[in-house]
Amino acid sequence: MTDPMLFGICMTIQYLLLFKLRLRVLRKSVGLTLTGVAVAAFFRVPVMDEVPFIVMLTLMTSGLGLLFGRDYSDKQEGKS
């Protein structure tokens, strides 16, 4: 699998998570988990090749997007 294909798959999963998770608690917990895994991988992997770097970068952006992003639940739509 080439690097652009891996990046595309990771970004597809990220957008599915961002727009399909509706519950606020689930979005925040998944975002915190993904961010924690990315930070742990950053400090745990001694040499960052292309593949671990791409996965770590998309995990971090997915986690932060879920953690600090806008909630798309029905209850939150009218309150913004």
PDB file of N, CA, C and O in Angstrom:
ATOM      1  N   MET A   1       0.851  -1.170   0.000  1.00  0.00           N
ATOM      2  CA  MET A   1       0.000   0.000   0.000  1.00  0.00           C
ATOM      3  C   MET A   1       0.899   1.235   0.000  1.00  0.00           C
ATOM      4  O   MET A   1       1.807   1.350   0.812  1.00  0.00           O
ATOM      5  N   THR A   2       0.607   2.145  -0.897  1.00  0.00           N
ATOM      6  CA  THR A   2       1.422   3.350  -0.983  1.00  0.00           C
ATOM      7  C   THR A   2       0.998   4.360   0.080  1.00  0.00           C
ATOM      8  O   THR A   2      -0.068   4.250   0.683  1.00  0.00           O
ATOM      9  N   ASP A   3       1.856   5.337   0.297  1.00  0.00           N
ATOM     10  CA  ASP A   3       1.585   6.344   1.324  1.00  0.00           C
ATOM     11  C   ASP A   3       0.336   7.173   1.025  1.00  0.00           C
ATOM     12  O   ASP A   3      -0.456   7.422   1.941  1.00  0.00           O
ATOM     13  N   PRO A   4       0.105   7.628  -0.216  1.00  0.00           N
ATOM     14  CA  PRO A   4      -1.136   8.372  -0.470  1.00  0.00           C
ATOM     15  C   PRO A   4      -2.401   7.530  -0.257  1.00  0.00           C
ATOM     16  O   PRO A   4      -3.415   8.039   0.208  1.00  0.00           O
ATOM     17  N   MET A   5      -2.327   6.237  -0.558  1.00  0.00           N
ATOM     18  CA  MET A   5      -3.483   5.366  -0.315  1.00  0.00           C
ATOM     19  C   MET A   5      -3.749   5.236   1.180  1.00  0.00           C
ATOM     20  O   MET A   5      -4.903   5.294   1.613  1.00  0.00           O
ATOM     21  N   LEU A   6      -2.702   5.064   1.971  1.00  0.00           N
ATOM     22  CA  LEU A   6      -2.858   4.967   3.415  1.00  0.00           C
ATOM     23  C   LEU A   6      -3.417   6.260   3.991  1.00  0.00           C
ATOM     24  O   LEU A   6      -4.314   6.237   4.843  1.00  0.00           O
ATOM     25  N   PHE A   7      -2.920   7.390   3.512  1.00  0.00           N
ATOM     26  CA  PHE A   7      -3.424   8.680   3.967  1.00  0.00           C
ATOM     27  C   PHE A   7      -4.894   8.855   3.593  1.00  0.00           C
ATOM     28  O   PHE A   7      -5.695   9.349   4.386  1.00  0.00           O
ATOM     29  N   GLY A   8      -5.273   8.440   2.405  1.00  0.00           N
ATOM     30  CA  GLY A   8      -6.670   8.531   1.971  1.00  0.00           C
ATOM     31  C   GLY A   8      -7.590   7.651   2.799  1.00  0.00           C
ATOM     32  O   GLY A   8      -8.702   8.063   3.162  1.00  0.00           O
ATOM     33  N   ILE A   9      -7.150   6.456   3.140  1.00  0.00           N
ATOM     34  CA  ILE A   9      -7.952   5.566   3.978  1.00  0.00           C
ATOM     35  C   ILE A   9      -8.110   6.154   5.370  1.00  0.00           C
ATOM     36  O   ILE A   9      -9.208   6.154   5.935  1.00  0.00           O
ATOM     37  N   CYS A  10      -7.027   6.668   5.935  1.00  0.00           N
ATOM     38  CA  CYS A  10      -7.091   7.284   7.264  1.00  0.00           C
ATOM     39  C   CYS A  10      -8.000   8.508   7.264  1.00  0.00           C
ATOM     40  O   CYS A  10      -8.782   8.706   8.206  1.00  0.00           O
ATOM     41  N   MET A  11      -7.943   9.332   6.239  1.00  0.00           N
ATOM     42  CA  MET A  11      -8.785  10.516   6.175  1.00  0.00           C
ATOM     43  C   MET A  11     -10.254  10.146   5.961  1.00  0.00           C
ATOM     44  O   MET A  11     -11.147  10.808   6.482  1.00  0.00           O
ATOM     45  N   THR A  12     -10.515   9.072   5.222  1.00  0.00           N
ATOM     46  CA  THR A  12     -11.887   8.603   5.050  1.00  0.00           C
ATOM     47  C   THR A  12     -12.470   8.153   6.380  1.00  0.00           C
ATOM     48  O   THR A  12     -13.611   8.502   6.723  1.00  0.00           O
ATOM     49  N   ILE A  13     -11.691   7.419   7.144  1.00  0.00           N
ATOM     50  CA  ILE A  13     -12.137   6.989   8.470  1.00  0.00           C
ATOM     51  C   ILE A  13     -12.345   8.199   9.372  1.00  0.00           C
ATOM     52  O   ILE A  13     -13.305   8.266  10.145  1.00  0.00           O
ATOM     53  N   GLN A  14     -11.470   9.190   9.264  1.00  0.00           N
ATOM     54  CA  GLN A  14     -11.610  10.399  10.072  1.00  0.00           C
ATOM     55  C   GLN A  14     -12.916  11.122   9.751  1.00  0.00           C
ATOM     56  O   GLN A  14     -13.657  11.506  10.653  1.00  0.00           O
ATOM     57  N   TYR A  15     -13.224  11.313   8.497  1.00  0.00           N
ATOM     58  CA  TYR A  15     -14.449  12.024   8.143  1.00  0.00           C
ATOM     59  C   TYR A  15     -15.695  11.228   8.499  1.00  0.00           C
ATOM     60  O   TYR A  15     -16.716  11.806   8.881  1.00  0.00           O
ATOM     61  N   LEU A  16     -15.628   9.906   8.394  1.00  0.00           N
ATOM     62  CA  LEU A  16     -16.760   9.100   8.833  1.00  0.00           C
ATOM     63  C   LEU A  16     -16.989   9.258  10.333  1.00  0.00           C
ATOM     64  O   LEU A  16     -18.128   9.372  10.790  1.00  0.00           O
ATOM     65  N   LEU A  17     -15.918   9.275  11.101  1.00  0.00           N
ATOM     66  CA  LEU A  17     -16.057   9.476  12.539  1.00  0.00           C
ATOM     67  C   LEU A  17     -16.574  10.870  12.862  1.00  0.00           C
ATOM     68  O   LEU A  17     -17.436  11.040  13.726  1.00  0.00           O
ATOM     69  N   LEU A  18     -16.066  11.868  12.177  1.00  0.00           N
ATOM     70  CA  LEU A  18     -16.469  13.238  12.468  1.00  0.00           C
ATOM     71  C   LEU A  18     -17.940  13.507  12.186  1.00  0.00           C
ATOM     72  O   LEU A  18     -18.600  14.235  12.920  1.00  0.00           O
ATOM     73  N   PHE A  19     -18.466  12.921  11.131  1.00  0.00           N
ATOM     74  CA  PHE A  19     -19.822  13.252  10.732  1.00  0.00           C
ATOM     75  C   PHE A  19     -20.861  12.193  11.082  1.00  0.00           C
ATOM     76  O   PHE A  19     -22.053  12.461  10.977  1.00  0.00           O
ATOM     77  N   LYS A  20     -20.447  11.014  11.512  1.00  0.00           N
ATOM     78  CA  LYS A  20     -21.422   9.976  11.842  1.00  0.00           C
ATOM     79  C   LYS A  20     -21.615   9.779  13.338  1.00  0.00           C
ATOM     80  O   LYS A  20     -22.630   9.236  13.748  1.00  0.00           O
ATOM     81  N   LEU A  21     -20.660  10.181  14.165  1.00  0.00           N
ATOM     82  CA  LEU A  21     -20.846  10.074  15.605  1.00  0.00           C
ATOM     83  C   LEU A  21     -21.696  11.245  16.076  1.00  0.00           C
ATOM     84  O   LEU A  21     -21.302  12.397  15.959  1.00  0.00           O
ATOM     85  N   ARG A  22     -22.868  10.966  16.604  1.00  0.00           N
ATOM     86  CA  ARG A  22     -23.797  12.019  16.978  1.00  0.00           C
ATOM     87  C   ARG A  22     -23.786  12.310  18.478  1.00  0.00           C
ATOM     88  O   ARG A  22     -23.961  13.449  18.873  1.00  0.00           O
ATOM     89  N   LEU A  23     -23.628  11.301  19.302  1.00  0.00           N
ATOM     90  CA  LEU A  23     -23.691  11.508  20.745  1.00  0.00           C
ATOM     91  C   LEU A  23     -22.463  12.265  21.233  1.00  0.00           C
ATOM     92  O   LEU A  23     -21.327  11.924  20.893  1.00  0.00           O
ATOM     93  N   ARG A  24     -22.700  13.294  22.037  1.00  0.00           N
ATOM     94  CA  ARG A  24     -21.608  14.147  22.495  1.00  0.00           C
ATOM     95  C   ARG A  24     -20.617  13.369  23.368  1.00  0.00           C
ATOM     96  O   ARG A  24     -19.405  13.527  23.227  1.00  0.00           O
ATOM     97  N   VAL A  25     -21.126  12.541  24.255  1.00  0.00           N
ATOM     98  CA  VAL A  25     -20.242  11.775  25.146  1.00  0.00           C
ATOM     99  C   VAL A  25     -19.373  10.826  24.337  1.00  0.00           C
ATOM    100  O   VAL A  25     -18.173  10.681  24.600  1.00  0.00           O
ATOM    101  N   LEU A  26     -19.953  10.187  23.340  1.00  0.00           N
ATOM    102  CA  LEU A  26     -19.197   9.260  22.500  1.00  0.00           C
ATOM    103  C   LEU A  26     -18.149  10.004  21.673  1.00  0.00           C
ATOM    104  O   LEU A  26     -17.011   9.541  21.540  1.00  0.00           O
ATOM    105  N   ARG A  27     -18.515  11.178  21.129  1.00  0.00           N
ATOM    106  CA  ARG A  27     -17.554  11.964  20.348  1.00  0.00           C
ATOM    107  C   ARG A  27     -16.368  12.394  21.203  1.00  0.00           C
ATOM    108  O   ARG A  27     -15.224  12.303  20.789  1.00  0.00           O
ATOM    109  N   LYS A  28     -16.661  12.876  22.416  1.00  0.00           N
ATOM    110  CA  LYS A  28     -15.590  13.363  23.288  1.00  0.00           C
ATOM    111  C   LYS A  28     -14.703  12.221  23.770  1.00  0.00           C
ATOM    112  O   LYS A  28     -13.478  12.357  23.838  1.00  0.00           O
ATOM    113  N   SER A  29     -15.295  11.079  24.098  1.00  0.00           N
ATOM    114  CA  SER A  29     -14.487   9.959  24.588  1.00  0.00           C
ATOM    115  C   SER A  29     -13.632   9.351  23.476  1.00  0.00           C
ATOM    116  O   SER A  29     -12.462   9.024  23.690  1.00  0.00           O
ATOM    117  N   VAL A  30     -14.182   9.231  22.272  1.00  0.00           N
ATOM    118  CA  VAL A  30     -13.393   8.722  21.142  1.00  0.00           C
ATOM    119  C   VAL A  30     -12.300   9.714  20.772  1.00  0.00           C
ATOM    120  O   VAL A  30     -11.163   9.325  20.480  1.00  0.00           O
ATOM    121  N   GLY A  31     -12.601  11.002  20.818  1.00  0.00           N
ATOM    122  CA  GLY A  31     -11.591  12.021  20.537  1.00  0.00           C
ATOM    123  C   GLY A  31     -10.456  12.003  21.535  1.00  0.00           C
ATOM    124  O   GLY A  31      -9.284  12.111  21.174  1.00  0.00           O
ATOM    125  N   LEU A  32     -10.799  11.857  22.816  1.00  0.00           N
ATOM    126  CA  LEU A  32      -9.763  11.785  23.843  1.00  0.00           C
ATOM    127  C   LEU A  32      -8.920  10.526  23.695  1.00  0.00           C
ATOM    128  O   LEU A  32      -7.700  10.562  23.842  1.00  0.00           O
ATOM    129  N   THR A  33      -9.564   9.422  23.359  1.00  0.00           N
ATOM    130  CA  THR A  33      -8.840   8.166  23.165  1.00  0.00           C
ATOM    131  C   THR A  33      -7.883   8.245  21.976  1.00  0.00           C
ATOM    132  O   THR A  33      -6.720   7.834  22.073  1.00  0.00           O
ATOM    133  N   LEU A  34      -8.360   8.757  20.848  1.00  0.00           N
ATOM    134  CA  LEU A  34      -7.508   8.859  19.655  1.00  0.00           C
ATOM    135  C   LEU A  34      -6.342   9.818  19.885  1.00  0.00           C
ATOM    136  O   LEU A  34      -5.218   9.544  19.445  1.00  0.00           O
ATOM    137  N   THR A  35      -6.591  10.919  20.574  1.00  0.00           N
ATOM    138  CA  THR A  35      -5.512  11.860  20.864  1.00  0.00           C
ATOM    139  C   THR A  35      -4.493  11.228  21.801  1.00  0.00           C
ATOM    140  O   THR A  35      -3.282  11.374  21.601  1.00  0.00           O
ATOM    141  N   GLY A  36      -4.957  10.503  22.795  1.00  0.00           N
ATOM    142  CA  GLY A  36      -4.045   9.821  23.716  1.00  0.00           C
ATOM    143  C   GLY A  36      -3.208   8.755  23.036  1.00  0.00           C
ATOM    144  O   GLY A  36      -2.011   8.623  23.298  1.00  0.00           O
ATOM    145  N   VAL A  37      -3.823   8.004  22.138  1.00  0.00           N
ATOM    146  CA  VAL A  37      -3.078   6.982  21.392  1.00  0.00           C
ATOM    147  C   VAL A  37      -2.028   7.632  20.493  1.00  0.00           C
ATOM    148  O   VAL A  37      -0.893   7.144  20.384  1.00  0.00           O
ATOM    149  N   ALA A  38      -2.362   8.745  19.866  1.00  0.00           N
ATOM    150  CA  ALA A  38      -1.407   9.433  18.990  1.00  0.00           C
ATOM    151  C   ALA A  38      -0.235   9.999  19.782  1.00  0.00           C
ATOM    152  O   ALA A  38       0.920   9.893  19.355  1.00  0.00           O
ATOM    153  N   VAL A  39      -0.508  10.580  20.942  1.00  0.00           N
ATOM    154  CA  VAL A  39       0.576  11.121  21.767  1.00  0.00           C
ATOM    155  C   VAL A  39       1.463   9.991  22.288  1.00  0.00           C
ATOM    156  O   VAL A  39       2.695  10.101  22.289  1.00  0.00           O
ATOM    157  N   ALA A  40       0.841   8.892  22.697  1.00  0.00           N
ATOM    158  CA  ALA A  40       1.626   7.747  23.165  1.00  0.00           C
ATOM    159  C   ALA A  40       2.481   7.171  22.038  1.00  0.00           C
ATOM    160  O   ALA A  40       3.641   6.803  22.256  1.00  0.00           O
ATOM    161  N   ALA A  41       1.925   7.104  20.838  1.00  0.00           N
ATOM    162  CA  ALA A  41       2.692   6.595  19.697  1.00  0.00           C
ATOM    163  C   ALA A  41       3.831   7.527  19.336  1.00  0.00           C
ATOM    164  O   ALA A  41       4.906   7.079  18.925  1.00  0.00           O
ATOM    165  N   PHE A  42       3.613   8.826  19.488  1.00  0.00           N
ATOM    166  CA  PHE A  42       4.666   9.788  19.173  1.00  0.00           C
ATOM    167  C   PHE A  42       5.875   9.599  20.088  1.00  0.00           C
ATOM    168  O   PHE A  42       7.023   9.671  19.647  1.00  0.00           O
ATOM    169  N   PHE A  43       5.629   9.360  21.363  1.00  0.00           N
ATOM    170  CA  PHE A  43       6.737   9.192  22.293  1.00  0.00           C
ATOM    171  C   PHE A  43       7.255   7.760  22.356  1.00  0.00           C
ATOM    172  O   PHE A  43       8.353   7.521  22.842  1.00  0.00           O
ATOM    173  N   ARG A  44       6.482   6.807  21.862  1.00  0.00           N
ATOM    174  CA  ARG A  44       6.864   5.400  21.976  1.00  0.00           C
ATOM    175  C   ARG A  44       7.670   4.901  20.779  1.00  0.00           C
ATOM    176  O   ARG A  44       8.548   4.075  20.937  1.00  0.00           O
ATOM    177  N   VAL A  45       7.336   5.371  19.589  1.00  0.00           N
ATOM    178  CA  VAL A  45       8.004   4.897  18.371  1.00  0.00           C
ATOM    179  C   VAL A  45       9.336   5.623  18.243  1.00  0.00           C
ATOM    180  O   VAL A  45       9.382   6.852  18.148  1.00  0.00           O
ATOM    181  N   PRO A  46      10.455   4.879  18.221  1.00  0.00           N
ATOM    182  CA  PRO A  46      11.762   5.541  18.209  1.00  0.00           C
ATOM    183  C   PRO A  46      12.084   6.223  16.873  1.00  0.00           C
ATOM    184  O   PRO A  46      12.656   7.296  16.847  1.00  0.00           O
ATOM    185  N   VAL A  47      11.724   5.603  15.764  1.00  0.00           N
ATOM    186  CA  VAL A  47      12.028   6.163  14.444  1.00  0.00           C
ATOM    187  C   VAL A  47      10.717   6.325  13.688  1.00  0.00           C
ATOM    188  O   VAL A  47       9.976   5.368  13.480  1.00  0.00           O
ATOM    189  N   MET A  48      10.432   7.554  13.274  1.00  0.00           N
ATOM    190  CA  MET A  48       9.191   7.813  12.538  1.00  0.00           C
ATOM    191  C   MET A  48       9.446   7.695  11.037  1.00  0.00           C
ATOM    192  O   MET A  48      10.004   8.596  10.417  1.00  0.00           O
ATOM    193  N   ASP A  49       9.038   6.577  10.464  1.00  0.00           N
ATOM    194  CA  ASP A  49       9.048   6.446   9.008  1.00  0.00           C
ATOM    195  C   ASP A  49       7.795   7.111   8.465  1.00  0.00           C
ATOM    196  O   ASP A  49       7.058   7.752   9.189  1.00  0.00           O
ATOM    197  N   GLU A  50       7.548   6.936   7.173  1.00  0.00           N
ATOM    198  CA  GLU A  50       6.378   7.571   6.589  1.00  0.00           C
ATOM    199  C   GLU A  50       5.073   6.998   7.119  1.00  0.00           C
ATOM    200  O   GLU A  50       4.151   7.723   7.457  1.00  0.00           O
ATOM    201  N   VAL A  51       4.982   5.668   7.210  1.00  0.00           N
ATOM    202  CA  VAL A  51       3.727   5.030   7.595  1.00  0.00           C
ATOM    203  C   VAL A  51       3.342   5.342   9.042  1.00  0.00           C
ATOM    204  O   VAL A  51       2.218   5.780   9.290  1.00  0.00           O
ATOM    205  N   PRO A  52       4.212   5.159  10.029  1.00  0.00           N
ATOM    206  CA  PRO A  52       3.799   5.518  11.388  1.00  0.00           C
ATOM    207  C   PRO A  52       3.506   7.009  11.550  1.00  0.00           C
ATOM    208  O   PRO A  52       2.620   7.391  12.307  1.00  0.00           O
ATOM    209  N   PHE A  53       4.215   7.849  10.813  1.00  0.00           N
ATOM    210  CA  PHE A  53       3.970   9.281  10.897  1.00  0.00           C
ATOM    211  C   PHE A  53       2.599   9.648  10.333  1.00  0.00           C
ATOM    212  O   PHE A  53       1.882  10.460  10.907  1.00  0.00           O
ATOM    213  N   ILE A  54       2.232   9.044   9.209  1.00  0.00           N
ATOM    214  CA  ILE A  54       0.926   9.317   8.605  1.00  0.00           C
ATOM    215  C   ILE A  54      -0.192   8.862   9.533  1.00  0.00           C
ATOM    216  O   ILE A  54      -1.155   9.595   9.770  1.00  0.00           O
ATOM    217  N   VAL A  55      -0.057   7.676  10.097  1.00  0.00           N
ATOM    218  CA  VAL A  55      -1.092   7.158  10.989  1.00  0.00           C
ATOM    219  C   VAL A  55      -1.172   8.007  12.253  1.00  0.00           C
ATOM    220  O   VAL A  55      -2.262   8.346  12.726  1.00  0.00           O
ATOM    221  N   MET A  56      -0.018   8.377  12.817  1.00  0.00           N
ATOM    222  CA  MET A  56      -0.012   9.193  14.027  1.00  0.00           C
ATOM    223  C   MET A  56      -0.608  10.576  13.761  1.00  0.00           C
ATOM    224  O   MET A  56      -1.380  11.095  14.569  1.00  0.00           O
ATOM    225  N   LEU A  57      -0.311  11.153  12.623  1.00  0.00           N
ATOM    226  CA  LEU A  57      -0.837  12.470  12.280  1.00  0.00           C
ATOM    227  C   LEU A  57      -2.348  12.442  12.094  1.00  0.00           C
ATOM    228  O   LEU A  57      -3.066  13.318  12.589  1.00  0.00           O
ATOM    229  N   THR A  58      -2.864  11.424  11.410  1.00  0.00           N
ATOM    230  CA  THR A  58      -4.306  11.353  11.215  1.00  0.00           C
ATOM    231  C   THR A  58      -5.031  10.988  12.512  1.00  0.00           C
ATOM    232  O   THR A  58      -6.154  11.442  12.736  1.00  0.00           O
ATOM    233  N   LEU A  59      -4.408  10.192  13.375  1.00  0.00           N
ATOM    234  CA  LEU A  59      -5.006   9.928  14.684  1.00  0.00           C
ATOM    235  C   LEU A  59      -5.105  11.209  15.504  1.00  0.00           C
ATOM    236  O   LEU A  59      -6.124  11.471  16.154  1.00  0.00           O
ATOM    237  N   MET A  60      -4.063  12.003  15.468  1.00  0.00           N
ATOM    238  CA  MET A  60      -4.059  13.250  16.234  1.00  0.00           C
ATOM    239  C   MET A  60      -5.107  14.229  15.705  1.00  0.00           C
ATOM    240  O   MET A  60      -5.866  14.812  16.479  1.00  0.00           O
ATOM    241  N   THR A  61      -5.174  14.405  14.389  1.00  0.00           N
ATOM    242  CA  THR A  61      -6.160  15.339  13.843  1.00  0.00           C
ATOM    243  C   THR A  61      -7.579  14.830  14.037  1.00  0.00           C
ATOM    244  O   THR A  61      -8.492  15.627  14.288  1.00  0.00           O
ATOM    245  N   SER A  62      -7.784  13.522  13.936  1.00  0.00           N
ATOM    246  CA  SER A  62      -9.121  12.963  14.182  1.00  0.00           C
ATOM    247  C   SER A  62      -9.527  13.163  15.631  1.00  0.00           C
ATOM    248  O   SER A  62     -10.664  13.558  15.923  1.00  0.00           O
ATOM    249  N   GLY A  63      -8.618  12.873  16.542  1.00  0.00           N
ATOM    250  CA  GLY A  63      -8.919  13.019  17.950  1.00  0.00           C
ATOM    251  C   GLY A  63      -9.210  14.459  18.338  1.00  0.00           C
ATOM    252  O   GLY A  63     -10.178  14.741  19.055  1.00  0.00           O
ATOM    253  N   LEU A  64      -8.405  15.379  17.857  1.00  0.00           N
ATOM    254  CA  LEU A  64      -8.643  16.789  18.175  1.00  0.00           C
ATOM    255  C   LEU A  64      -9.905  17.317  17.506  1.00  0.00           C
ATOM    256  O   LEU A  64     -10.618  18.141  18.076  1.00  0.00           O
ATOM    257  N   GLY A  65     -10.190  16.837  16.317  1.00  0.00           N
ATOM    258  CA  GLY A  65     -11.414  17.237  15.643  1.00  0.00           C
ATOM    259  C   GLY A  65     -12.655  16.761  16.377  1.00  0.00           C
ATOM    260  O   GLY A  65     -13.657  17.467  16.475  1.00  0.00           O
ATOM    261  N   LEU A  66     -12.605  15.538  16.895  1.00  0.00           N
ATOM    262  CA  LEU A  66     -13.737  15.033  17.667  1.00  0.00           C
ATOM    263  C   LEU A  66     -13.829  15.698  19.028  1.00  0.00           C
ATOM    264  O   LEU A  66     -14.918  15.961  19.529  1.00  0.00           O
ATOM    265  N   LEU A  67     -12.702  15.970  19.629  1.00  0.00           N
ATOM    266  CA  LEU A  67     -12.688  16.517  20.981  1.00  0.00           C
ATOM    267  C   LEU A  67     -13.151  17.970  21.012  1.00  0.00           C
ATOM    268  O   LEU A  67     -13.949  18.361  21.856  1.00  0.00           O
ATOM    269  N   PHE A  68     -12.660  18.773  20.101  1.00  0.00           N
ATOM    270  CA  PHE A  68     -12.964  20.202  20.113  1.00  0.00           C
ATOM    271  C   PHE A  68     -13.911  20.646  19.010  1.00  0.00           C
ATOM    272  O   PHE A  68     -14.220  21.824  18.900  1.00  0.00           O
ATOM    273  N   GLY A  69     -14.367  19.711  18.179  1.00  0.00           N
ATOM    274  CA  GLY A  69     -15.232  20.065  17.069  1.00  0.00           C
ATOM    275  C   GLY A  69     -16.661  20.338  17.487  1.00  0.00           C
ATOM    276  O   GLY A  69     -17.055  20.162  18.645  1.00  0.00           O
ATOM    277  N   ARG A  70     -17.424  20.760  16.537  1.00  0.00           N
ATOM    278  CA  ARG A  70     -18.829  21.086  16.760  1.00  0.00           C
ATOM    279  C   ARG A  70     -19.629  19.807  16.932  1.00  0.00           C
ATOM    280  O   ARG A  70     -19.416  18.821  16.233  1.00  0.00           O
ATOM    281  N   ASP A  71     -20.602  19.843  17.849  1.00  0.00           N
ATOM    282  CA  ASP A  71     -21.486  18.702  18.049  1.00  0.00           C
ATOM    283  C   ASP A  71     -22.591  18.741  17.009  1.00  0.00           C
ATOM    284  O   ASP A  71     -23.177  19.785  16.755  1.00  0.00           O
ATOM    285  N   TYR A  72     -22.898  17.594  16.438  1.00  0.00           N
ATOM    286  CA  TYR A  72     -23.921  17.514  15.408  1.00  0.00           C
ATOM    287  C   TYR A  72     -25.187  16.826  15.901  1.00  0.00           C
ATOM    288  O   TYR A  72     -25.992  16.367  15.114  1.00  0.00           O
ATOM    289  N   SER A  73     -25.390  16.755  17.198  1.00  0.00           N
ATOM    290  CA  SER A  73     -26.592  16.108  17.713  1.00  0.00           C
ATOM    291  C   SER A  73     -27.792  17.035  17.543  1.00  0.00           C
ATOM    292  O   SER A  73     -27.659  18.249  17.381  1.00  0.00           O
ATOM    293  N   ASP A  74     -28.973  16.465  17.579  1.00  0.00           N
ATOM    294  CA  ASP A  74     -30.203  17.238  17.384  1.00  0.00           C
ATOM    295  C   ASP A  74     -30.424  18.239  18.509  1.00  0.00           C
ATOM    296  O   ASP A  74     -30.944  19.321  18.292  1.00  0.00           O
ATOM    297  N   LYS A  75     -30.033  17.910  19.721  1.00  0.00           N
ATOM    298  CA  LYS A  75     -30.231  18.800  20.849  1.00  0.00           C
ATOM    299  C   LYS A  75     -29.342  20.035  20.741  1.00  0.00           C
ATOM    300  O   LYS A  75     -29.731  21.111  21.154  1.00  0.00           O
ATOM    301  N   GLN A  76     -28.163  19.884  20.178  1.00  0.00           N
ATOM    302  CA  GLN A  76     -27.207  20.975  20.116  1.00  0.00           C
ATOM    303  C   GLN A  76     -27.437  21.891  18.912  1.00  0.00           C
ATOM    304  O   GLN A  76     -26.891  22.978  18.863  1.00  0.00           O
ATOM    305  N   GLU A  77     -28.205  21.472  17.934  1.00  0.00           N
ATOM    306  CA  GLU A  77     -28.360  22.268  16.717  1.00  0.00           C
ATOM    307  C   GLU A  77     -29.028  23.619  16.988  1.00  0.00           C
ATOM    308  O   GLU A  77     -28.640  24.623  16.450  1.00  0.00           O
ATOM    309  N   GLY A  78     -30.039  23.653  17.832  1.00  0.00           N
ATOM    310  CA  GLY A  78     -30.757  24.889  18.066  1.00  0.00           C
ATOM    311  C   GLY A  78     -30.067  25.813  19.043  1.00  0.00           C
ATOM    312  O   GLY A  78     -30.384  26.999  19.139  1.00  0.00           O
ATOM    313  N   LYS A  79     -29.085  25.337  19.787  1.00  0.00           N
ATOM    314  CA  LYS A  79     -28.454  26.129  20.832  1.00  0.00           C
ATOM    315  C   LYS A  79     -27.218  26.880  20.375  1.00  0.00           C
ATOM    316  O   LYS A  79     -26.653  27.628  21.136  1.00  0.00           O
ATOM    317  N   SER A  80     -26.760  26.678  19.169  1.00  0.00           N
ATOM    318  CA  SER A  80     -25.520  27.306  18.733  1.00  0.00           C
ATOM    319  C   SER A  80     -25.730  28.760  18.438  1.00  0.00           C
ATOM    320  O   SER A  80     -25.473  29.640  19.080  1.00  0.00           O
TER     321      SER A  80
END
